[in-house]
Amino acid sequence: MLKCKEKYTWRRSIQFVFAIMVVLIGIQFIGFVQSISDSDVNLFKGRPAGVEAFLPISALVALKAWLTTGFFDQIHPAGLVIFLAAMSVSLLWKRAFCSWICPFGTLAEGLALLGQKIFKKNFTPPRWLDYVLRSLKYLIMGFFVYFIFVLMDGASAYAFLQTPYNMVADIKMLEFFINMTWVGFCVITGFIFLSVLIENFWCRYLCPYGALLGLLGMISPWKIRRDLDTCISCSRCSMACPNRINVDKTQIVWSPECTGCLNCVKQCPVSDTLKFDLPKPSFPLSQKRLALCVVGLWFVMIGIAQLTGHWDTSISMEMYRMLIPRMDQFSHF
């Protein structure tokens, strides 16, 4: 039986909500930094813990310290919580974090749509070049994992978290964008231009975060599964896949590139031929169900962190006022 297409897109709605949250967090964080730097500014004094989502390297070091010493980072605890939530989502539902929550993923999709409007299509590298470029994100991921989990011991990881450099890492990140150099501007402009030309350029080729989540997603119990008996070989699923996975050529999608966007499931014209399901068909996830699962797990983990005191930083306003004027003197060593 042919199925009707849903006009209402759950994934787009979730992406929009999280994008708005990121913008609001950014505005509040700018106000927080201004309130510290300028005593006449009385607005936005509260620091939004969510800004720590943009400190993935600090979160990786915090994970190493937690696993080896048992101490949960109190400098940027929300960063570690968000990192753990992203990994948990991926362990269950492939790289759903990338396609449902991540603001960079949302931005990349928007830029790709812009490219389609301008050029009538997105450009795709040849298969051999695509394989070579995809390996870059795994090499970058491997560098960070090797440096932090192999070369750095637990005591060193914990010591790094207490350094002034790490304490103001979020503020240094903001300063980079506010006082951007020509080099930084050219690099970011280049990434934007390439993302307009090539769909998901950053996510597909360079994001080490996505590489790690993709590897975790390979052991996810939920996967795209194709019913060989009812499949009509129309290839709509493969054409709909933003990650160029040949869904119509496999019975189960194991690829670490799968982001659980369910575009392929939505485009399949035959009911129950493509499912995002467990090994034994029992609880297939539609876009609505997956939305509820991903968002539910995300906010449950954040809620637990808030209730247990593992969300807000232990750095006081007085400490920030002391550190910020000396920020350029701090080294990451």
Coordinates of N, CA, C and O in Angstrom, one line a residue, residues 51-225:
V51 N 26.1 27.4 27.2 CA 27.2 27.9 26.3 C 28.4 26.9 26.3 O 29.2 26.8 25.3
E52 N 28.4 26.0 27.3 CA 29.5 25.0 27.4 C 29.4 23.9 26.3 O 30.3 23.1 26.1
A53 N 28.3 23.9 25.6 CA 28.1 22.9 24.6 C 29.2 23.2 23.5 O 29.5 22.3 22.7
F54 N 29.7 24.4 23.4 CA 30.6 24.8 22.4 C 32.1 24.6 22.9 O 33.0 25.2 22.3
L55 N 32.3 23.8 23.9 CA 33.6 23.5 24.4 C 33.8 22.0 24.4 O 34.0 21.4 25.5
P56 N 33.8 21.4 23.2 CA 33.8 19.9 23.2 C 35.2 19.3 23.7 O 35.2 18.2 24.2
I57 N 36.3 20.1 23.4 CA 37.6 19.6 23.8 C 37.7 19.5 25.4 O 38.2 18.6 26.0
S58 N 37.2 20.6 26.0 CA 37.2 20.7 27.4 C 36.3 19.5 28.0 O 36.7 18.9 29.0
A59 N 35.2 19.2 27.3 CA 34.3 18.2 27.7 C 35.0 16.8 27.6 O 34.8 15.9 28.5
L60 N 35.8 16.6 26.6 CA 36.5 15.4 26.4 C 37.6 15.2 27.5 O 37.7 14.1 28.0
V61 N 38.3 16.3 27.8 CA 39.2 16.2 28.9 C 38.5 15.9 30.2 O 39.0 15.1 31.1
A62 N 37.3 16.5 30.4 CA 36.6 16.3 31.6 C 36.1 14.9 31.7 O 36.0 14.3 32.8
L63 N 35.7 14.3 30.6 CA 35.3 12.9 30.6 C 36.5 12.0 31.0 O 36.3 11.0 31.8
K64 N 37.7 12.3 30.5 CA 38.9 11.5 30.9 C 39.1 11.6 32.4 O 39.4 10.6 33.1
A65 N 39.0 12.8 32.9 CA 39.3 13.1 34.3 C 38.2 12.3 35.2 O 38.6 11.7 36.2
W66 N 37.0 12.4 34.7 CA 35.9 11.7 35.5 C 36.1 10.2 35.5 O 35.9 9.6 36.6
L67 N 36.4 9.6 34.4 CA 36.6 8.2 34.3 C 37.8 7.7 35.1 O 37.8 6.5 35.6
T68 N 38.8 8.5 35.2 CA 40.1 8.0 35.8 C 40.2 8.5 37.3 O 40.9 7.8 38.0
T69 N 39.6 9.6 37.6 CA 39.8 10.1 39.0 C 38.5 10.0 39.8 O 38.5 10.1 41.0
G70 N 37.3 10.0 39.1 CA 36.0 10.0 39.8 C 35.5 11.3 40.1 O 34.4 11.5 40.6
F71 N 36.3 12.4 39.7 CA 35.8 13.8 40.0 C 35.1 14.3 38.8 O 35.7 14.3 37.7
F72 N 33.9 14.7 39.0 CA 33.1 15.3 37.9 C 33.4 16.8 37.8 O 33.4 17.5 38.8
D73 N 33.8 17.3 36.6 CA 34.2 18.6 36.4 C 33.2 19.6 37.0 O 32.0 19.6 36.7
Q74 N 33.7 20.6 37.8 CA 32.9 21.6 38.3 C 33.1 23.0 37.6 O 32.5 24.0 38.0
I75 N 34.1 23.0 36.7 CA 34.4 24.3 36.0 C 33.4 24.5 34.9 O 32.8 25.5 34.7
H76 N 33.3 23.5 34.0 CA 32.3 23.5 32.9 C 31.5 22.2 33.0 O 31.6 21.4 32.0
P77 N 30.8 22.0 34.0 CA 30.0 20.7 34.2 C 29.0 20.5 33.1 O 28.8 19.3 32.7
A78 N 28.3 21.6 32.7 CA 27.3 21.4 31.7 C 27.9 20.9 30.4 O 27.2 20.2 29.6
G79 N 29.1 21.3 30.1 CA 29.8 20.8 28.9 C 29.9 19.3 28.9 O 29.6 18.6 27.8
L80 N 30.3 18.7 30.0 CA 30.4 17.3 30.1 C 29.0 16.6 30.1 O 28.8 15.6 29.4
V81 N 28.0 17.2 30.7 CA 26.7 16.6 30.7 C 26.1 16.6 29.2 O 25.5 15.6 28.8
I82 N 26.3 17.7 28.5 CA 25.8 17.8 27.1 C 26.6 16.7 26.3 O 26.0 16.1 25.4
F83 N 27.9 16.6 26.5 CA 28.7 15.6 25.8 C 28.1 14.2 26.0 O 28.0 13.4 25.1
L84 N 27.9 13.9 27.3 CA 27.3 12.6 27.7 C 25.9 12.4 27.1 O 25.6 11.3 26.6
A85 N 25.1 13.4 27.0 CA 23.8 13.3 26.4 C 23.9 13.0 24.9 O 23.1 12.2 24.4
A86 N 24.8 13.7 24.3 CA 25.0 13.5 22.8 C 25.4 12.1 22.6 O 24.9 11.4 21.6
M87 N 26.3 11.5 23.4 CA 26.8 10.2 23.2 C 25.7 9.2 23.5 O 25.5 8.2 22.8
S88 N 24.8 9.5 24.5 CA 23.7 8.6 24.9 C 22.7 8.5 23.7 O 22.2 7.4 23.4
V89 N 22.4 9.7 23.1 CA 21.5 9.7 22.0 C 22.0 8.9 20.9 O 21.3 8.1 20.2
S90 N 23.3 9.0 20.6 CA 23.9 8.3 19.5 C 24.0 6.8 19.8 O 23.8 6.0 18.8
L91 N 24.2 6.4 21.0 CA 24.3 5.0 21.3 C 22.9 4.3 21.1 O 22.8 3.1 20.8
L92 N 21.9 5.1 21.2 CA 20.5 4.5 21.0 C 20.0 4.7 19.6 O 19.4 3.8 19.0
W93 N 20.2 5.9 19.1 CA 19.5 6.2 17.8 C 20.4 6.8 16.7 O 20.0 7.8 16.1
K94 N 21.5 6.1 16.5 CA 22.5 6.6 15.5 C 22.9 8.0 15.8 O 22.9 8.4 17.0
R95 N 23.4 8.8 14.8 CA 23.8 10.1 15.0 C 22.7 11.1 15.0 O 22.7 12.2 14.4
A96 N 21.6 10.8 15.8 CA 20.4 11.6 15.8 C 20.7 13.0 16.4 O 20.1 14.0 16.1
F97 N 21.7 13.1 17.3 CA 22.1 14.4 17.8 C 22.5 15.3 16.6 O 22.1 16.5 16.7
C98 N 23.2 14.8 15.6 CA 23.7 15.7 14.5 C 22.5 16.2 13.7 O 22.5 17.4 13.3
S99 N 21.5 15.4 13.5 CA 20.4 15.8 12.6 C 19.2 16.4 13.3 O 18.3 16.9 12.6
W100 N 19.1 16.2 14.6 CA 18.0 16.7 15.3 C 18.3 17.9 16.2 O 17.4 18.8 16.4
I101 N 19.5 17.9 16.8 CA 19.8 18.9 17.9 C 20.9 19.9 17.5 O 20.8 21.1 17.7
C102 N 22.0 19.3 16.9 CA 23.2 20.1 16.7 C 23.0 21.4 15.9 O 22.5 21.3 14.8
P103 N 23.3 22.6 16.4 CA 23.1 23.8 15.6 C 24.0 23.9 14.4 O 23.6 24.5 13.4
F104 N 25.1 23.3 14.4 CA 26.0 23.3 13.2 C 25.4 22.4 12.1 O 25.5 22.7 10.9
G105 N 24.7 21.3 12.5 CA 24.0 20.5 11.6 C 22.9 21.2 11.0 O 22.6 21.1 9.7
T106 N 22.1 22.0 11.8 CA 21.0 22.8 11.3 C 21.5 23.8 10.3 O 20.9 24.0 9.2
L107 N 22.6 24.5 10.7 CA 23.2 25.5 9.8 C 23.6 24.9 8.5 O 23.4 25.5 7.4
A108 N 24.3 23.8 8.6 CA 24.8 23.1 7.4 C 23.6 22.8 6.4 O 23.8 23.0 5.2
E109 N 22.5 22.3 7.0 CA 21.4 22.0 6.1 C 20.8 23.2 5.5 O 20.4 23.2 4.3
G110 N 20.8 24.3 6.3 CA 20.3 25.6 5.7 C 21.1 26.1 4.6 O 20.6 26.6 3.6
L111 N 22.4 26.0 4.8 CA 23.3 26.5 3.7 C 23.2 25.6 2.5 O 23.3 26.1 1.3
A112 N 23.0 24.3 2.7 CA 22.8 23.4 1.5 C 21.6 23.8 0.7 O 21.6 23.8 -0.5
L113 N 20.5 24.1 1.5 CA 19.3 24.5 0.8 C 19.5 25.8 0.0 O 18.9 26.0 -1.0
L114 N 20.3 26.7 0.6 CA 20.6 27.9 -0.1 C 21.3 27.6 -1.4 O 21.1 28.3 -2.4
G115 N 22.3 26.7 -1.3 CA 23.0 26.3 -2.5 C 22.1 25.7 -3.6 O 22.3 26.0 -4.8
Q116 N 21.1 25.0 -3.2 CA 20.1 24.4 -4.1 C 19.3 25.5 -4.8 O 19.0 25.5 -6.0
K117 N 19.0 26.6 -4.0 CA 18.3 27.7 -4.6 C 19.1 28.5 -5.6 O 18.6 28.9 -6.6
I118 N 20.4 28.6 -5.3 CA 21.3 29.4 -6.1 C 21.7 28.7 -7.4 O 21.6 29.2 -8.5
F119 N 22.2 27.4 -7.1 CA 22.8 26.6 -8.2 C 21.8 25.5 -8.8 O 22.2 24.8 -9.6
K120 N 20.6 25.4 -8.2 CA 19.7 24.4 -8.6 C 20.1 23.0 -8.1 O 19.3 22.1 -8.4
K121 N 21.2 22.9 -7.4 CA 21.7 21.6 -6.9 C 22.8 21.8 -6.0 O 23.4 22.9 -5.9
N122 N 23.2 20.8 -5.3 CA 24.4 20.8 -4.5 C 25.4 19.9 -5.3 O 25.1 18.9 -5.9
F123 N 26.7 20.3 -5.2 CA 27.7 19.6 -5.9 C 28.2 18.4 -5.1 O 28.3 18.5 -3.8
T124 N 28.5 17.3 -5.7 CA 29.0 16.1 -5.0 C 30.3 15.7 -5.5 O 30.5 15.5 -6.8
P125 N 31.3 15.6 -4.7 CA 32.6 15.1 -5.1 C 32.5 13.7 -5.7 O 31.6 12.9 -5.3
P126 N 33.5 13.3 -6.5 CA 33.5 11.9 -7.0 C 33.6 10.9 -5.8 O 34.1 11.3 -4.7
R127 N 33.1 9.7 -5.9 CA 33.1 8.7 -4.8 C 34.5 8.6 -4.2 O 34.6 8.5 -3.0
W128 N 35.5 8.4 -5.0 CA 36.9 8.2 -4.5 C 37.4 9.4 -3.6 O 37.9 9.2 -2.6
L129 N 37.1 10.6 -4.1 CA 37.4 11.8 -3.3 C 36.6 11.9 -2.1 O 37.1 12.4 -1.0
D130 N 35.3 11.6 -2.2 CA 34.5 11.6 -1.0 C 35.0 10.7 0.1 O 35.0 11.1 1.3
Y131 N 35.5 9.5 -0.2 CA 36.0 8.6 0.8 C 37.3 9.2 1.4 O 37.5 9.1 2.6
V132 N 38.1 9.8 0.6 CA 39.3 10.4 1.1 C 39.0 11.5 2.1 O 39.5 11.6 3.2
L133 N 38.1 12.4 1.7 CA 37.7 13.5 2.5 C 37.0 13.1 3.8 O 37.2 13.7 4.9
R134 N 36.2 12.1 3.7 CA 35.5 11.6 4.9 C 36.5 11.1 6.0 O 36.2 11.1 7.2
S135 N 37.6 10.6 5.5 CA 38.6 10.1 6.5 C 39.2 11.2 7.4 O 39.7 10.9 8.4
L136 N 39.1 12.4 6.9 CA 39.7 13.5 7.6 C 39.1 13.7 9.0 O 39.9 13.9 10.0
K137 N 37.8 13.6 9.1 CA 37.2 13.8 10.4 C 37.6 12.7 11.4 O 37.7 12.9 12.6
Y138 N 37.8 11.5 10.9 CA 38.3 10.4 11.8 C 39.7 10.6 12.2 O 40.1 10.2 13.3
L139 N 40.5 11.2 11.3 CA 41.9 11.5 11.7 C 42.0 12.5 12.8 O 42.8 12.4 13.7
I140 N 41.1 13.6 12.6 CA 41.1 14.6 13.6 C 40.6 14.1 14.9 O 41.1 14.4 16.0
M141 N 39.5 13.3 14.9 CA 39.0 12.6 16.1 C 40.1 11.8 16.8 O 40.3 11.8 18.0
G142 N 40.8 11.0 15.9 CA 41.8 10.1 16.5 C 42.9 10.9 17.1 O 43.5 10.4 18.2
F143 N 43.3 12.1 16.6 CA 44.3 12.9 17.2 C 43.9 13.3 18.6 O 44.7 13.2 19.6
F144 N 42.7 13.8 18.8 CA 42.2 14.3 20.1 C 42.1 13.1 21.1 O 42.4 13.2 22.2
V145 N 41.5 12.0 20.6 CA 41.3 10.8 21.5 C 42.7 10.3 21.9 O 42.9 10.0 23.1
Y146 N 43.6 10.2 21.0 CA 45.0 9.7 21.4 C 45.7 10.7 22.4 O 46.2 10.2 23.4
F147 N 45.6 11.9 22.1 CA 46.3 12.9 22.9 C 45.7 12.9 24.3 O 46.4 13.0 25.3
I148 N 44.3 12.9 24.4 CA 43.7 13.0 25.7 C 43.6 11.7 26.5 O 43.9 11.6 27.7
F149 N 43.2 10.6 25.8 CA 43.0 9.3 26.5 C 44.2 8.4 26.5 O 44.2 7.5 27.3
V150 N 45.2 8.7 25.7 CA 46.4 7.9 25.8 C 47.6 8.6 26.4 O 48.2 8.1 27.3
L151 N 47.9 9.8 25.9 CA 49.1 10.5 26.4 C 48.8 11.3 27.7 O 49.8 11.5 28.5
M152 N 47.6 11.7 28.0 CA 47.3 12.4 29.2 C 46.8 11.5 30.3 O 45.8 10.7 30.0
D153 N 47.4 11.5 31.5 CA 46.9 10.7 32.6 C 45.7 11.5 33.3 O 45.5 12.6 33.0
G154 N 45.1 10.8 34.2 CA 43.9 11.3 34.9 C 44.2 12.6 35.6 O 43.5 13.6 35.6
A155 N 45.4 12.6 36.3 CA 45.8 13.7 37.2 C 46.0 15.0 36.3 O 45.7 16.1 36.6
S156 N 46.7 14.7 35.1 CA 46.9 15.8 34.2 C 45.6 16.4 33.6 O 45.5 17.6 33.4
A157 N 44.7 15.5 33.3 CA 43.4 15.9 32.8 C 42.7 16.8 33.8 O 42.1 17.8 33.5
Y158 N 42.7 16.3 35.1 CA 42.0 17.1 36.1 C 42.7 18.4 36.3 O 42.0 19.5 36.5
A159 N 44.0 18.4 36.3 CA 44.8 19.7 36.5 C 44.5 20.7 35.4 O 44.4 21.9 35.6
F160 N 44.3 20.2 34.1 CA 44.0 21.1 33.0 C 42.7 21.8 33.3 O 42.5 23.0 33.0
L161 N 41.7 21.1 33.8 CA 40.4 21.6 34.0 C 40.4 22.8 35.0 O 39.6 23.7 35.0
Q162 N 41.4 22.8 35.9 CA 41.5 23.8 36.9 C 42.3 25.0 36.4 O 42.5 26.0 37.2
T163 N 42.9 25.0 35.2 CA 43.8 26.1 34.8 C 42.9 27.3 34.4 O 41.8 27.2 34.0
P164 N 43.5 28.5 34.6 CA 42.8 29.7 34.2 C 42.4 29.7 32.7 O 41.4 30.2 32.3
Y165 N 43.2 29.1 31.9 CA 42.9 29.0 30.4 C 41.6 28.3 30.2 O 40.7 28.8 29.5
N166 N 41.4 27.2 30.9 CA 40.1 26.4 30.7 C 38.9 27.2 31.4 O 37.8 27.1 30.9
M167 N 39.2 27.9 32.5 CA 38.1 28.6 33.1 C 37.5 29.7 32.2 O 36.3 29.9 32.3
V168 N 38.3 30.3 31.4 CA 37.8 31.3 30.5 C 37.7 30.9 29.1 O 37.6 31.7 28.2
A169 N 37.7 29.6 28.8 CA 37.7 29.1 27.4 C 36.5 29.6 26.7 O 36.5 29.9 25.5
D170 N 35.3 29.6 27.4 CA 34.1 30.1 26.8 C 34.1 31.6 26.4 O 33.7 32.0 25.3
I171 N 34.8 32.4 27.3 CA 34.9 33.8 27.0 C 35.9 34.0 25.9 O 35.7 34.9 25.0
K172 N 37.0 33.3 25.8 CA 37.9 33.4 24.7 C 37.3 33.0 23.4 O 37.6 33.6 22.4
M173 N 36.4 32.0 23.4 CA 35.7 31.7 22.2 C 34.8 32.8 21.7 O 34.8 33.1 20.5
L174 N 34.1 33.5 22.7 CA 33.3 34.7 22.3 C 34.2 35.8 21.7 O 33.9 36.4 20.7
E175 N 35.4 36.0 22.4 CA 36.3 37.0 21.9 C 36.8 36.8 20.5 O 36.9 37.7 19.7
F176 N 36.9 35.5 20.2 CA 37.4 35.1 18.8 C 36.4 35.6 17.8 O 36.8 36.1 16.7
F177 N 35.1 35.5 18.0 CA 34.1 35.9 17.1 C 33.9 37.4 17.1 O 33.6 38.0 16.0
I178 N 34.0 38.0 18.3 CA 33.8 39.5 18.3 C 35.0 40.2 17.7 O 34.8 41.2 17.0
N179 N 36.2 39.8 18.0 CA 37.4 40.4 17.5 C 38.1 39.5 16.5 O 39.3 39.2 16.6
M180 N 37.3 39.1 15.5 CA 37.8 38.1 14.5 C 38.9 38.7 13.7 O 38.8 39.8 13.2
T181 N 40.0 37.9 13.5 CA 41.1 38.3 12.6 C 40.7 38.0 11.2 O 39.7 37.3 10.9
W182 N 41.5 38.5 10.2 CA 41.2 38.3 8.8 C 41.4 36.8 8.5 O 40.7 36.3 7.7
V183 N 42.3 36.2 9.2 CA 42.5 34.7 8.9 C 41.3 34.0 9.4 O 40.8 33.1 8.6
G184 N 40.8 34.3 10.6 CA 39.6 33.6 11.1 C 38.4 33.9 10.2 O 37.6 33.0 9.9
F185 N 38.3 35.1 9.7 CA 37.2 35.5 8.8 C 37.2 34.7 7.5 O 36.2 34.2 7.1
C186 N 38.4 34.6 7.0 CA 38.6 33.9 5.7 C 38.3 32.4 5.8 O 37.6 31.8 4.9
V187 N 38.7 31.8 6.9 CA 38.5 30.4 7.2 C 37.0 30.1 7.3 O 36.4 29.2 6.7
I188 N 36.3 30.9 8.1 CA 34.9 30.7 8.3 C 34.1 31.0 7.0 O 33.2 30.2 6.7
T189 N 34.5 32.0 6.3 CA 33.8 32.3 5.0 C 34.0 31.2 4.1 O 33.1 30.8 3.3
G190 N 35.2 30.6 4.1 CA 35.5 29.4 3.2 C 34.6 28.2 3.5 O 34.1 27.6 2.6
F191 N 34.4 28.0 4.9 CA 33.6 26.9 5.3 C 32.1 27.1 4.8 O 31.4 26.2 4.4
I192 N 31.7 28.4 5.0 CA 30.3 28.7 4.6 C 30.1 28.5 3.1 O 29.1 27.9 2.6
F193 N 31.1 29.0 2.3 CA 31.0 28.8 0.9 C 31.0 27.4 0.4 O 30.1 27.0 -0.4
L194 N 31.8 26.6 1.0 CA 31.9 25.1 0.7 C 30.6 24.4 1.1 O 30.2 23.5 0.5
S195 N 30.0 24.9 2.2 CA 28.8 24.3 2.7 C 27.6 24.6 1.8 O 26.6 23.8 1.8
V196 N 27.7 25.8 1.2 CA 26.7 26.1 0.2 C 26.8 25.2 -1.1 O 25.8 24.8 -1.6
L197 N 28.0 24.9 -1.4 CA 28.3 24.1 -2.6 C 28.0 22.6 -2.4 O 27.4 21.9 -3.2
I198 N 28.6 22.2 -1.2 CA 28.5 20.7 -0.9 C 27.7 20.5 0.3 O 28.0 21.0 1.4
E199 N 26.7 19.7 0.2 CA 25.8 19.4 1.3 C 26.5 18.8 2.5 O 27.3 17.9 2.4
N200 N 26.3 19.4 3.7 CA 26.9 18.9 4.9 C 28.4 18.9 4.9 O 29.0 17.9 5.4
F201 N 29.1 19.9 4.3 CA 30.5 19.8 4.1 C 31.3 19.6 5.4 O 32.1 18.7 5.6
W202 N 31.0 20.5 6.4 CA 31.7 20.4 7.7 C 31.4 19.1 8.4 O 32.2 18.4 8.9
C203 N 30.1 18.7 8.5 CA 29.7 17.5 9.2 C 30.2 16.3 8.5 O 30.6 15.3 9.2
R204 N 30.3 16.3 7.2 CA 30.6 15.1 6.5 C 32.2 14.8 6.5 O 32.6 13.7 6.6
Y205 N 32.9 15.9 6.4 CA 34.3 15.8 6.2 C 35.2 16.2 7.4 O 36.4 15.7 7.4
L206 N 34.8 17.1 8.2 CA 35.8 17.7 9.2 C 35.4 17.6 10.7 O 36.2 17.7 11.5
C207 N 34.1 17.3 11.0 CA 33.7 17.4 12.4 C 34.1 16.1 13.2 O 33.6 15.0 12.9
P208 N 35.1 16.3 14.1 CA 35.5 15.1 14.9 C 34.4 14.6 15.9 O 34.4 13.4 16.2
Y209 N 33.6 15.5 16.3 CA 32.5 15.2 17.2 C 31.5 14.2 16.5 O 31.1 13.2 17.0
G210 N 31.2 14.6 15.2 CA 30.3 13.7 14.4 C 31.0 12.3 14.2 O 30.3 11.3 14.1
A211 N 32.3 12.3 14.0 CA 33.0 11.1 13.7 C 32.9 10.1 14.9 O 32.6 9.0 14.8
L212 N 33.1 10.7 16.1 CA 32.9 9.9 17.4 C 31.5 9.4 17.5 O 31.3 8.2 17.8
L213 N 30.5 10.3 17.3 CA 29.1 9.9 17.5 C 28.7 8.8 16.4 O 27.9 8.0 16.7
G214 N 29.3 9.0 15.2 CA 29.0 8.0 14.2 C 29.5 6.6 14.6 O 28.8 5.6 14.3
L215 N 30.7 6.5 15.2 CA 31.2 5.2 15.6 C 30.4 4.6 16.7 O 30.1 3.4 16.7
L216 N 29.9 5.5 17.6 CA 29.1 5.0 18.7 C 27.7 4.5 18.1 O 27.2 3.5 18.6
G217 N 27.2 5.2 17.1 CA 26.0 4.9 16.5 C 26.0 3.6 15.8 O 24.9 3.0 15.5
M218 N 27.1 3.1 15.4 CA 27.2 1.8 14.7 C 26.7 0.6 15.6 O 26.2 -0.4 15.1
I219 N 26.8 0.8 16.9 CA 26.3 -0.2 17.8 C 24.9 0.1 18.4 O 24.4 -0.6 19.3
S220 N 24.3 1.1 17.8 CA 22.9 1.4 18.2 C 22.0 0.3 17.8 O 22.0 -0.3 16.8
P221 N 21.0 -0.1 18.7 CA 20.1 -1.1 18.4 C 19.1 -0.7 17.4 O 18.6 -1.5 16.6
W222 N 18.7 0.6 17.3 CA 17.8 1.1 16.3 C 18.6 1.4 15.0 O 19.6 2.1 15.1
K223 N 18.2 0.9 13.9 CA 18.8 1.1 12.6 C 17.8 1.1 11.5 O 16.7 0.6 11.7
I224 N 18.1 1.7 10.4 CA 17.2 1.7 9.2 C 17.3 0.3 8.7 O 18.3 -0.3 8.4
R225 N 16.1 -0.3 8.6 CA 16.0 -1.7 8.1 C 15.0 -1.8 6.9 O 13.9 -1.2 7.0

